[in-house]
Coordinates of N, CA and C in Angstrom, one line a residue:
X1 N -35.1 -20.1 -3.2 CA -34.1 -19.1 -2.8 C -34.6 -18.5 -1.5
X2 N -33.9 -18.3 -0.3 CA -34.0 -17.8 0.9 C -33.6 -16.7 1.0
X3 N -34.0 -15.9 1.2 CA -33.9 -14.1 1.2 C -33.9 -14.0 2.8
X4 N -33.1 -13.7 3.2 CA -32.4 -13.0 4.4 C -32.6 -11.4 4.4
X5 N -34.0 -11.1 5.4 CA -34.0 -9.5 5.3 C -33.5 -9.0 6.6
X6 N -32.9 -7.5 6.1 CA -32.0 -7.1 7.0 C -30.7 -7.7 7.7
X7 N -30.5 -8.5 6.5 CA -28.9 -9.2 7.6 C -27.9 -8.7 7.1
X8 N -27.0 -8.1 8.0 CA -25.8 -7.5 7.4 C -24.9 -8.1 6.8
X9 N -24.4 -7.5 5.4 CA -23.8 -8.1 4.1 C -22.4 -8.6 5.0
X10 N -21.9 -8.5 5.5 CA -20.4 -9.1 6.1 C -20.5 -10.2 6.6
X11 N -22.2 -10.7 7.1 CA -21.9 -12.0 7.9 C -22.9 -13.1 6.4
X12 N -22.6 -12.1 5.1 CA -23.0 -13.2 3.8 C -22.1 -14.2 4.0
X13 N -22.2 -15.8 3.5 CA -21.4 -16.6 3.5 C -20.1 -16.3 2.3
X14 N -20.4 -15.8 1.6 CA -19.6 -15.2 0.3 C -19.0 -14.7 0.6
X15 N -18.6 -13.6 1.6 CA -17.8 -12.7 2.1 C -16.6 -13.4 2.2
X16 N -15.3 -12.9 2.0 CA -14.2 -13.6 2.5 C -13.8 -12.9 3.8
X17 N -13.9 -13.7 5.0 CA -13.6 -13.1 5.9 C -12.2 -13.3 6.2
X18 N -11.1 -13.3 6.0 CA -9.6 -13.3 5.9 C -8.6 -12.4 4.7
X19 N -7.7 -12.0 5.0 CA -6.8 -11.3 4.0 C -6.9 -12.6 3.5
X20 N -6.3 -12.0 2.1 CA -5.3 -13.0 1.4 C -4.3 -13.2 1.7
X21 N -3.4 -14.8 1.0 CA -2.6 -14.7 1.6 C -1.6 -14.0 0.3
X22 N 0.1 -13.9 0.8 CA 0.9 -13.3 -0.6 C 0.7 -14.5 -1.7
X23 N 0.9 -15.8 -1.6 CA 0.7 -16.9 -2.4 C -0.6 -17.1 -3.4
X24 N -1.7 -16.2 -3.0 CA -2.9 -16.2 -3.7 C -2.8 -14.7 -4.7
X25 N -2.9 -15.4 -5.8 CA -3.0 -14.3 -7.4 C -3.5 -13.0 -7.2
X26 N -3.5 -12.2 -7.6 CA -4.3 -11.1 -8.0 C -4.8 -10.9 -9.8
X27 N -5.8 -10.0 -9.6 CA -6.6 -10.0 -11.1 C -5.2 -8.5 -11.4
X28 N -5.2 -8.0 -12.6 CA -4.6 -7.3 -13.5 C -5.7 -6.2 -13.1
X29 N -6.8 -6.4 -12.6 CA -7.3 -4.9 -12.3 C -7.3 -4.0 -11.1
X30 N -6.8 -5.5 -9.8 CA -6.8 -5.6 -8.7 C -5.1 -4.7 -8.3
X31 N -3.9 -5.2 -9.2 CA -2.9 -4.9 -9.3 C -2.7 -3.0 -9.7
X32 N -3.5 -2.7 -10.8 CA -3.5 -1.3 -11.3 C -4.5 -0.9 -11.0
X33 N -5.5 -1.0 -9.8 CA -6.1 -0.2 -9.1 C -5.5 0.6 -7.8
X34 N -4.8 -0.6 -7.2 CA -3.9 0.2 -6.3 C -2.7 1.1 -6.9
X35 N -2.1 0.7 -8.0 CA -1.4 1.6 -8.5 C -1.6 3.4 -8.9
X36 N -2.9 3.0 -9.3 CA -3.5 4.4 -9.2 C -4.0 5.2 -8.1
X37 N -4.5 4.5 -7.1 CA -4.6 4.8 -5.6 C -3.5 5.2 -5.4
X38 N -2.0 5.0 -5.7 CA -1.1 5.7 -5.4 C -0.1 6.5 -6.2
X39 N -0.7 6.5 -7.4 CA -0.4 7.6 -8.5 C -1.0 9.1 -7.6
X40 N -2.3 9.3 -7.6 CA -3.7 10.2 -7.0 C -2.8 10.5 -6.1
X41 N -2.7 9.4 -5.0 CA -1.8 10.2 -3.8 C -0.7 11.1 -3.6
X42 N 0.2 10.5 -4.4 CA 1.7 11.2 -5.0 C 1.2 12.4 -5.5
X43 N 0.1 12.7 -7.1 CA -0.5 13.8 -7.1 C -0.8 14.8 -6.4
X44 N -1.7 14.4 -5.7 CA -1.8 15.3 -4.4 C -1.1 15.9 -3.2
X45 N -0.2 15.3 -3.0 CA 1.0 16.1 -2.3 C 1.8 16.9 -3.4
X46 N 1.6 16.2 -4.7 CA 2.4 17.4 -5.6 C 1.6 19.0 -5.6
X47 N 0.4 18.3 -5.5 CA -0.7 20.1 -5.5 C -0.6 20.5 -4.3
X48 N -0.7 20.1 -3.5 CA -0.7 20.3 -1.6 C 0.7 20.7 -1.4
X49 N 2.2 20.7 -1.6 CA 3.3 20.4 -1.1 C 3.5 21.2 -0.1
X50 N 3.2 22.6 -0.7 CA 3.7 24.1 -0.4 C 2.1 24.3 0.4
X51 N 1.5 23.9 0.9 CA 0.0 24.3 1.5 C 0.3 24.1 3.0
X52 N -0.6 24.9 3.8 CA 0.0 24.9 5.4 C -1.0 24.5 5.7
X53 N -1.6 23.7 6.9 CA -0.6 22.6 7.1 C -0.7 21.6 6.1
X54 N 0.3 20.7 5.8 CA 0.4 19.8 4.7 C 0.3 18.4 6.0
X55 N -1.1 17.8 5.5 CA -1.8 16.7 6.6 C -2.1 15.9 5.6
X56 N -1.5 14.9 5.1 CA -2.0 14.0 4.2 C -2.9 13.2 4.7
X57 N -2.8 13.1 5.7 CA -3.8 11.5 6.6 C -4.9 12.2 6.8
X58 N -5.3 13.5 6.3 CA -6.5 13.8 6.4 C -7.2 13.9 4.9
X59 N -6.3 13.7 3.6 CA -6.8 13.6 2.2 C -7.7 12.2 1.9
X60 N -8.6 12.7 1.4 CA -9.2 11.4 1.1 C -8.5 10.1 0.0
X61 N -7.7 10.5 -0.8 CA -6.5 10.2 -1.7 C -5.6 9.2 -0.5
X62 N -5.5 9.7 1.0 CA -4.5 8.7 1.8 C -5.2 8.2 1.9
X63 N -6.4 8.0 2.4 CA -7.7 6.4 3.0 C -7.9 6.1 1.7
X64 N -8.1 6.5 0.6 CA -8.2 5.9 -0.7 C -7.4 4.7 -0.9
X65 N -5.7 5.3 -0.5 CA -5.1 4.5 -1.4 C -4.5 3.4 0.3
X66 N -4.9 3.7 1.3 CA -4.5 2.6 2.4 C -5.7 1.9 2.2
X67 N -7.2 1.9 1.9 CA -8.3 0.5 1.7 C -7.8 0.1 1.0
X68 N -7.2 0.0 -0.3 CA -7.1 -0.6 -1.7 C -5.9 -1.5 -1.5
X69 N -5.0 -0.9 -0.5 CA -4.1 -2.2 -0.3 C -4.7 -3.3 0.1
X70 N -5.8 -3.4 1.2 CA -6.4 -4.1 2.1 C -7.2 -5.0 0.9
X71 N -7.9 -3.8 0.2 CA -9.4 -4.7 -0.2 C -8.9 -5.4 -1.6
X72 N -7.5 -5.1 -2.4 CA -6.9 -5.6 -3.5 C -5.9 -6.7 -3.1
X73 N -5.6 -7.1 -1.8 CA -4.5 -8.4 -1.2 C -3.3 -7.7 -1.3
X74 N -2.7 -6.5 -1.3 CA -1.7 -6.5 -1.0 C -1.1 -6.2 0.5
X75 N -2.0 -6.2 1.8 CA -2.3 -6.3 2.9 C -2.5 -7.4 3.2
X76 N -1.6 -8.9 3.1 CA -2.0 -10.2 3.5 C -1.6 -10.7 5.1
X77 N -2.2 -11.5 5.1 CA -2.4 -12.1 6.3 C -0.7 -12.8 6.6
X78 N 0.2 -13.3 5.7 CA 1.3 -14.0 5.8 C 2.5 -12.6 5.5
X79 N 2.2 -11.5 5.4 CA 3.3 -10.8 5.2 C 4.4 -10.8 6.4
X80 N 5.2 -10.6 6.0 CA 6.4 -10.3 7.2 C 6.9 -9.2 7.5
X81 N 8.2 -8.8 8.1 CA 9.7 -8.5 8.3 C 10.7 -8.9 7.4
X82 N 10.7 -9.5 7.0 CA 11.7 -9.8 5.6 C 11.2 -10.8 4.5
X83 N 12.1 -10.0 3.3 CA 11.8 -10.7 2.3 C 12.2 -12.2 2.3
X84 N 11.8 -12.7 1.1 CA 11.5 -14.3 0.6 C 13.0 -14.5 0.4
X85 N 14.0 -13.5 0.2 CA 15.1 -14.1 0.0 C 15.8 -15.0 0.7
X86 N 17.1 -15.7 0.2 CA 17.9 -16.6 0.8 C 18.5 -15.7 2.2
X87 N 18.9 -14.8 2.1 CA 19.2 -14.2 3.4 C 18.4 -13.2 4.2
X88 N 16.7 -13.6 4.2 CA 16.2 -13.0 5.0 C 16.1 -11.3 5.1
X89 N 16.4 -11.0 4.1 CA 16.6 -9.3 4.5 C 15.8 -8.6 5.0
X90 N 15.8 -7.7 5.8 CA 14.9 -7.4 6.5 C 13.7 -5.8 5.5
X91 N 12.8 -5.9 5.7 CA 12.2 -5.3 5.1 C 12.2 -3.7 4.8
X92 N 12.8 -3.5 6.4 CA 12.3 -2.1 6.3 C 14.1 -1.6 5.8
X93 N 15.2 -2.8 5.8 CA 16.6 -2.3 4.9 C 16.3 -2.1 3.3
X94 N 15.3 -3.1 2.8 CA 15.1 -2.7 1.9 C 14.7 -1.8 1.3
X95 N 13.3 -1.0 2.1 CA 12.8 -0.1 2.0 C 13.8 1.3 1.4
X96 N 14.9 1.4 2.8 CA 16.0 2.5 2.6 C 16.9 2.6 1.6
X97 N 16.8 1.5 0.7 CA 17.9 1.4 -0.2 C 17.3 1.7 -1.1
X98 N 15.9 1.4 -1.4 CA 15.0 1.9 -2.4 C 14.5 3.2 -2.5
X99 N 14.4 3.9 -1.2 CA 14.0 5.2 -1.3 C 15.2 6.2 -1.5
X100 N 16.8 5.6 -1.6 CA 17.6 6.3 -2.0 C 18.1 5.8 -3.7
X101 N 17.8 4.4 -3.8 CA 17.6 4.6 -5.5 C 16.8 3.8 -5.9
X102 N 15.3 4.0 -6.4 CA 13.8 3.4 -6.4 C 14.4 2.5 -7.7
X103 N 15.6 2.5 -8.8 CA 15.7 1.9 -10.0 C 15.3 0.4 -9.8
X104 N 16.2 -0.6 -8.7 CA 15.5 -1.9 -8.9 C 14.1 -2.2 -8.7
X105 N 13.3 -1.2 -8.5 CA 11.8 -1.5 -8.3 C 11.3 -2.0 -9.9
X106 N 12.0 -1.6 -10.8 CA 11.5 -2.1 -12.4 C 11.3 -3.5 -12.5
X107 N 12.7 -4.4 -11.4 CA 12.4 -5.5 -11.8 C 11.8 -6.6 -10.7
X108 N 11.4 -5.4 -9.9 CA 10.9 -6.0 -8.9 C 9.7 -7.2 -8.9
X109 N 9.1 -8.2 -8.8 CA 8.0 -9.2 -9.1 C 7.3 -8.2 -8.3
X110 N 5.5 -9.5 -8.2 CA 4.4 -8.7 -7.9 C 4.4 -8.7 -6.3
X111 N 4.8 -10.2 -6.2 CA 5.3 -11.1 -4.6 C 6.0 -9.9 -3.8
X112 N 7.3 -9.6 -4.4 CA 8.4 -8.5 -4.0 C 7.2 -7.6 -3.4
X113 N 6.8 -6.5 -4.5 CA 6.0 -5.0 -4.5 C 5.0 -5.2 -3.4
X114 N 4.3 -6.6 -3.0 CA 3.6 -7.1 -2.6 C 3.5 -6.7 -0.7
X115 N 5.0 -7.1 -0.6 CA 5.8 -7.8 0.5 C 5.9 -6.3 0.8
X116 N 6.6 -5.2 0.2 CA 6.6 -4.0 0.4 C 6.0 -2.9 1.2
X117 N 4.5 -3.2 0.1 CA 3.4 -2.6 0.2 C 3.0 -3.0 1.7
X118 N 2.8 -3.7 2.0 CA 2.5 -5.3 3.2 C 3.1 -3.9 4.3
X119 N 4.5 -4.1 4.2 CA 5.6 -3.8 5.5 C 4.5 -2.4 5.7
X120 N 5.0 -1.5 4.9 CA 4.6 0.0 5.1 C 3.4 0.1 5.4
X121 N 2.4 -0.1 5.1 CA 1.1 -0.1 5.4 C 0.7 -0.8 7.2
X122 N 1.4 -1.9 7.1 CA 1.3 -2.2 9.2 C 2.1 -1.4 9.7
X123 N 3.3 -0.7 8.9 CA 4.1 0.1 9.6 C 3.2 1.6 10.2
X124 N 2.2 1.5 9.4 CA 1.9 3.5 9.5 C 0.5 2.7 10.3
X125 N 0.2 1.8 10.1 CA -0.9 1.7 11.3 C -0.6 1.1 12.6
X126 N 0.6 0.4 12.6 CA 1.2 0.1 14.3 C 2.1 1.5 14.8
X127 N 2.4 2.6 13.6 CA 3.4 3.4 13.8 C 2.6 4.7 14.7
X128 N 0.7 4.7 14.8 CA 0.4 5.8 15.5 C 0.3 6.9 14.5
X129 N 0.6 7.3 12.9 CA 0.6 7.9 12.5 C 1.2 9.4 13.3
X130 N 2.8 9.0 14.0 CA 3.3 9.8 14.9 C 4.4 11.1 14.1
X131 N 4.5 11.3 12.9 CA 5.3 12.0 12.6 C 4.5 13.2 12.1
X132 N 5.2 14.0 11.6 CA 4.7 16.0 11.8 C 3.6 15.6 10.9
X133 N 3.9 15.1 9.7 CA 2.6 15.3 9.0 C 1.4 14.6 8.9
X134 N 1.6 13.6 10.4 CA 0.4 12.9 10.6 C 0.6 11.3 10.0
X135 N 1.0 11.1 9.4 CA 1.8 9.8 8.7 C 3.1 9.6 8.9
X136 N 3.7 8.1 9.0 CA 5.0 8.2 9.1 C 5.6 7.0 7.9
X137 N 5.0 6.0 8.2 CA 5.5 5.1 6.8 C 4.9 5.2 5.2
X138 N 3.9 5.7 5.1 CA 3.0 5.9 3.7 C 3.9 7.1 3.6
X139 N 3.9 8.5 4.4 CA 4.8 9.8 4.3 C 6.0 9.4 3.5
X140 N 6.9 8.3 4.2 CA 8.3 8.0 3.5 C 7.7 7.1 1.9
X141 N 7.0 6.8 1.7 CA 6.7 6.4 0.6 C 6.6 7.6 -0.6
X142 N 5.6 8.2 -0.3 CA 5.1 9.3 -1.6 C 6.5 10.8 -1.4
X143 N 6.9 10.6 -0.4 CA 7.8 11.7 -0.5 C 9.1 11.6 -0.6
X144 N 9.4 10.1 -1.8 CA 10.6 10.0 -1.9 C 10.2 9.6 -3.5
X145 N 11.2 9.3 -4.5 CA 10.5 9.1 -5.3 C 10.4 7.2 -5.6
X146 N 10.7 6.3 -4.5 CA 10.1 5.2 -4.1 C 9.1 4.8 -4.5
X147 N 7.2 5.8 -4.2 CA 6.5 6.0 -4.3 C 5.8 6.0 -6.0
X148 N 7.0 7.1 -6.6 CA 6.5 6.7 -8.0 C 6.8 6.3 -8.6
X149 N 8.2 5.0 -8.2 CA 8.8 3.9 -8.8 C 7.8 2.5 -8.5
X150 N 7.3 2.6 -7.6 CA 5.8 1.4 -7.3 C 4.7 1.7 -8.1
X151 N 4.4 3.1 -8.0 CA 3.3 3.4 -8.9 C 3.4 3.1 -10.9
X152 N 4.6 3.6 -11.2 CA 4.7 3.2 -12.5 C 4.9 1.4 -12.4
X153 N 5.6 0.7 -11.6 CA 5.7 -0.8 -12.1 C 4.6 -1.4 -11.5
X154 N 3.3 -0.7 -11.0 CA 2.0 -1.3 -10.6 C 1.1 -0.9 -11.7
X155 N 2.0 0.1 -12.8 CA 0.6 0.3 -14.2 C 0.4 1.6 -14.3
X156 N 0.6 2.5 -13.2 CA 0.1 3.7 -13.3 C 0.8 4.7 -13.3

Protein backbone atom coordinates (compact mmCIF):
# COMPACT_ATOMS: atom_id res chain seq x y z
CA UNK A 1 0.00 0.00 0.00
CA UNK A 2 1.26 3.56 -0.95
CA UNK A 3 0.45 6.18 1.49
CA UNK A 4 0.42 9.59 -0.05
CA UNK A 5 1.22 12.19 2.82
CA UNK A 6 -0.26 15.42 2.68
CA UNK A 7 -2.02 15.10 -0.63
CA UNK A 8 -5.20 16.80 -0.85
CA UNK A 9 -8.24 14.35 -0.64
CA UNK A 10 -9.93 15.88 -4.04
CA UNK A 11 -7.04 14.96 -6.25
CA UNK A 12 -7.73 10.95 -4.54
CA UNK A 13 -8.35 8.86 -7.62
CA UNK A 14 -11.78 7.88 -5.94
CA UNK A 15 -13.08 11.19 -5.90
CA UNK A 16 -15.65 11.70 -8.55
CA UNK A 17 -14.63 14.60 -10.22
CA UNK A 18 -17.98 15.37 -12.29
CA UNK A 19 -21.79 15.83 -11.41
CA UNK A 20 -23.88 13.11 -12.08
CA UNK A 21 -25.62 12.71 -14.73
CA UNK A 22 -29.91 12.82 -14.41
CA UNK A 23 -29.68 9.14 -15.92
CA UNK A 24 -27.47 7.90 -13.07
CA UNK A 25 -29.64 6.42 -9.81
CA UNK A 26 -29.66 7.74 -6.58
CA UNK A 27 -29.51 5.72 -3.09
CA UNK A 28 -32.98 6.15 -0.97
CA UNK A 29 -30.79 7.97 1.43
CA UNK A 30 -29.28 10.29 -1.06
CA UNK A 31 -33.10 11.10 -2.17
CA UNK A 32 -34.38 11.83 1.66
CA UNK A 33 -31.48 13.61 2.61
CA UNK A 34 -32.10 16.38 0.49
CA UNK A 35 -35.64 16.27 1.33
CA UNK A 36 -34.86 17.07 4.71
CA UNK A 37 -32.34 19.68 3.78
CA UNK A 38 -35.39 21.21 2.56
CA UNK A 39 -37.99 20.32 5.14
CA UNK A 40 -35.21 22.41 7.85
CA UNK A 41 -35.25 25.10 5.39
CA UNK A 42 -38.98 25.67 4.92
CA UNK A 43 -38.92 25.38 8.93
CA UNK A 44 -36.86 28.04 9.36
CA UNK A 45 -38.41 30.70 7.48
CA UNK A 46 -41.57 29.40 9.31
CA UNK A 47 -39.59 30.57 12.75
CA UNK A 48 -37.77 33.53 11.01
CA UNK A 49 -40.89 34.88 8.81
CA UNK A 50 -41.86 37.79 10.91
CA UNK A 51 -37.88 38.55 11.92
CA UNK A 52 -36.17 41.79 10.45
CA UNK A 53 -34.33 41.47 8.28
CA UNK A 54 -35.59 38.03 6.92
CA UNK A 55 -31.99 36.98 4.94
CA UNK A 56 -32.30 33.47 4.24
CA UNK A 57 -28.95 33.13 2.19
CA UNK A 58 -27.39 33.92 5.28
CA UNK A 59 -29.07 30.69 7.38
CA UNK A 60 -27.01 27.96 7.50
CA UNK A 61 -30.34 25.70 6.70
CA UNK A 62 -29.94 27.68 2.96
CA UNK A 63 -26.07 26.39 2.21
CA UNK A 64 -27.26 23.31 3.97
CA UNK A 65 -29.90 22.48 1.76
CA UNK A 66 -28.09 24.20 -1.82
CA UNK A 67 -24.68 21.48 -0.97
CA UNK A 68 -27.03 18.58 -0.74
CA UNK A 69 -28.47 19.17 -4.01
CA UNK A 70 -24.92 19.19 -5.44
CA UNK A 71 -23.28 16.50 -3.32
CA UNK A 72 -26.76 14.08 -3.55
CA UNK A 73 -26.94 14.42 -7.91
CA UNK A 74 -29.70 16.35 -7.99
CA UNK A 75 -27.37 19.26 -9.42
CA UNK A 76 -26.30 17.20 -12.70
CA UNK A 77 -24.21 17.95 -15.24
CA UNK A 78 -27.11 17.11 -18.17
CA UNK A 79 -29.81 19.22 -16.60
CA UNK A 80 -31.59 21.61 -18.78
CA UNK A 81 -34.34 24.31 -19.67
CA UNK A 82 -37.00 21.93 -20.30
CA UNK A 83 -38.44 18.89 -19.34
CA UNK A 84 -37.99 15.22 -20.92
CA UNK A 85 -41.38 15.76 -22.22
CA UNK A 86 -42.66 15.28 -25.88
CA UNK A 87 -43.24 19.06 -26.07
CA UNK A 88 -40.24 20.29 -24.52
CA UNK A 89 -41.76 22.52 -21.81
CA UNK A 90 -39.85 24.83 -20.60
CA UNK A 91 -38.78 24.53 -17.01
CA UNK A 92 -39.18 27.55 -15.39
CA UNK A 93 -43.39 27.34 -17.05
CA UNK A 94 -43.38 24.55 -15.04
CA UNK A 95 -42.13 25.80 -12.06
CA UNK A 96 -45.18 28.62 -12.18
CA UNK A 97 -47.81 26.27 -12.53
CA UNK A 98 -46.59 24.36 -9.67
CA UNK A 99 -46.02 27.13 -7.27
CA UNK A 100 -49.72 28.06 -7.89
CA UNK A 101 -50.97 24.36 -7.45
CA UNK A 102 -47.91 22.17 -5.96
CA UNK A 103 -50.84 18.94 -6.23
CA UNK A 104 -49.09 17.25 -9.34
CA UNK A 105 -45.82 17.21 -7.54
CA UNK A 106 -47.37 13.73 -5.78
CA UNK A 107 -46.99 12.12 -9.02
CA UNK A 108 -44.14 13.57 -10.01
CA UNK A 109 -41.02 10.80 -10.75
CA UNK A 110 -37.54 11.23 -9.17
CA UNK A 111 -36.11 12.28 -13.05
CA UNK A 112 -39.06 14.99 -12.98
CA UNK A 113 -38.17 16.43 -9.03
CA UNK A 114 -34.77 15.97 -10.30
CA UNK A 115 -34.98 18.30 -13.42
CA UNK A 116 -36.66 20.79 -11.10
CA UNK A 117 -34.42 20.89 -8.38
CA UNK A 118 -31.56 21.18 -11.30
CA UNK A 119 -33.42 24.36 -12.88
CA UNK A 120 -33.82 26.34 -9.50
CA UNK A 121 -30.69 25.83 -7.94
CA UNK A 122 -28.49 27.29 -11.40
CA UNK A 123 -31.20 29.66 -11.37
CA UNK A 124 -30.34 31.30 -7.76
CA UNK A 125 -26.65 30.87 -8.60
CA UNK A 126 -26.59 32.43 -12.18
CA UNK A 127 -29.54 34.65 -10.74
CA UNK A 128 -26.84 36.85 -8.34
CA UNK A 129 -28.91 36.09 -5.44
CA UNK A 130 -30.57 39.57 -6.64
CA UNK A 131 -33.90 39.82 -4.88
CA UNK A 132 -34.83 41.71 -1.36
CA UNK A 133 -34.22 38.70 0.52
CA UNK A 134 -31.00 37.88 -0.90
CA UNK A 135 -32.27 34.85 -2.85
CA UNK A 136 -34.37 34.68 -5.82
CA UNK A 137 -35.05 31.11 -7.15
CA UNK A 138 -34.64 28.80 -3.78
CA UNK A 139 -36.85 32.23 -2.13
CA UNK A 140 -39.71 31.22 -4.86
CA UNK A 141 -39.39 27.69 -3.73
CA UNK A 142 -39.75 27.66 0.18
CA UNK A 143 -42.12 30.62 0.09
CA UNK A 144 -44.71 29.07 -1.90
CA UNK A 145 -46.05 25.97 -0.81
CA UNK A 146 -44.14 24.17 -3.98
CA UNK A 147 -41.39 23.81 -1.45
CA UNK A 148 -43.33 21.61 0.77
CA UNK A 149 -44.91 19.67 -1.92
CA UNK A 150 -41.06 18.55 -2.98
CA UNK A 151 -40.26 18.12 0.48
CA UNK A 152 -43.02 15.66 1.43
CA UNK A 153 -42.71 13.53 -2.19
CA UNK A 154 -38.71 13.47 -1.40
CA UNK A 155 -39.66 11.68 2.17
CA UNK A 156 -39.70 14.39 4.37
Amino acid sequence: MTIAMNAPIENDPDVRQNMLSLDEKLTKDQVEYVGRMLRKLITQLEKKRYSEPLRPVEWEQWNNFILSTYACGFVCCDGGETMDDRAQTPISQVIRALQEDPKPVEGFSLRELRQIIHFIIRSERWGDAGAETGGGAVWGLIDTSLGDAIARRLGA
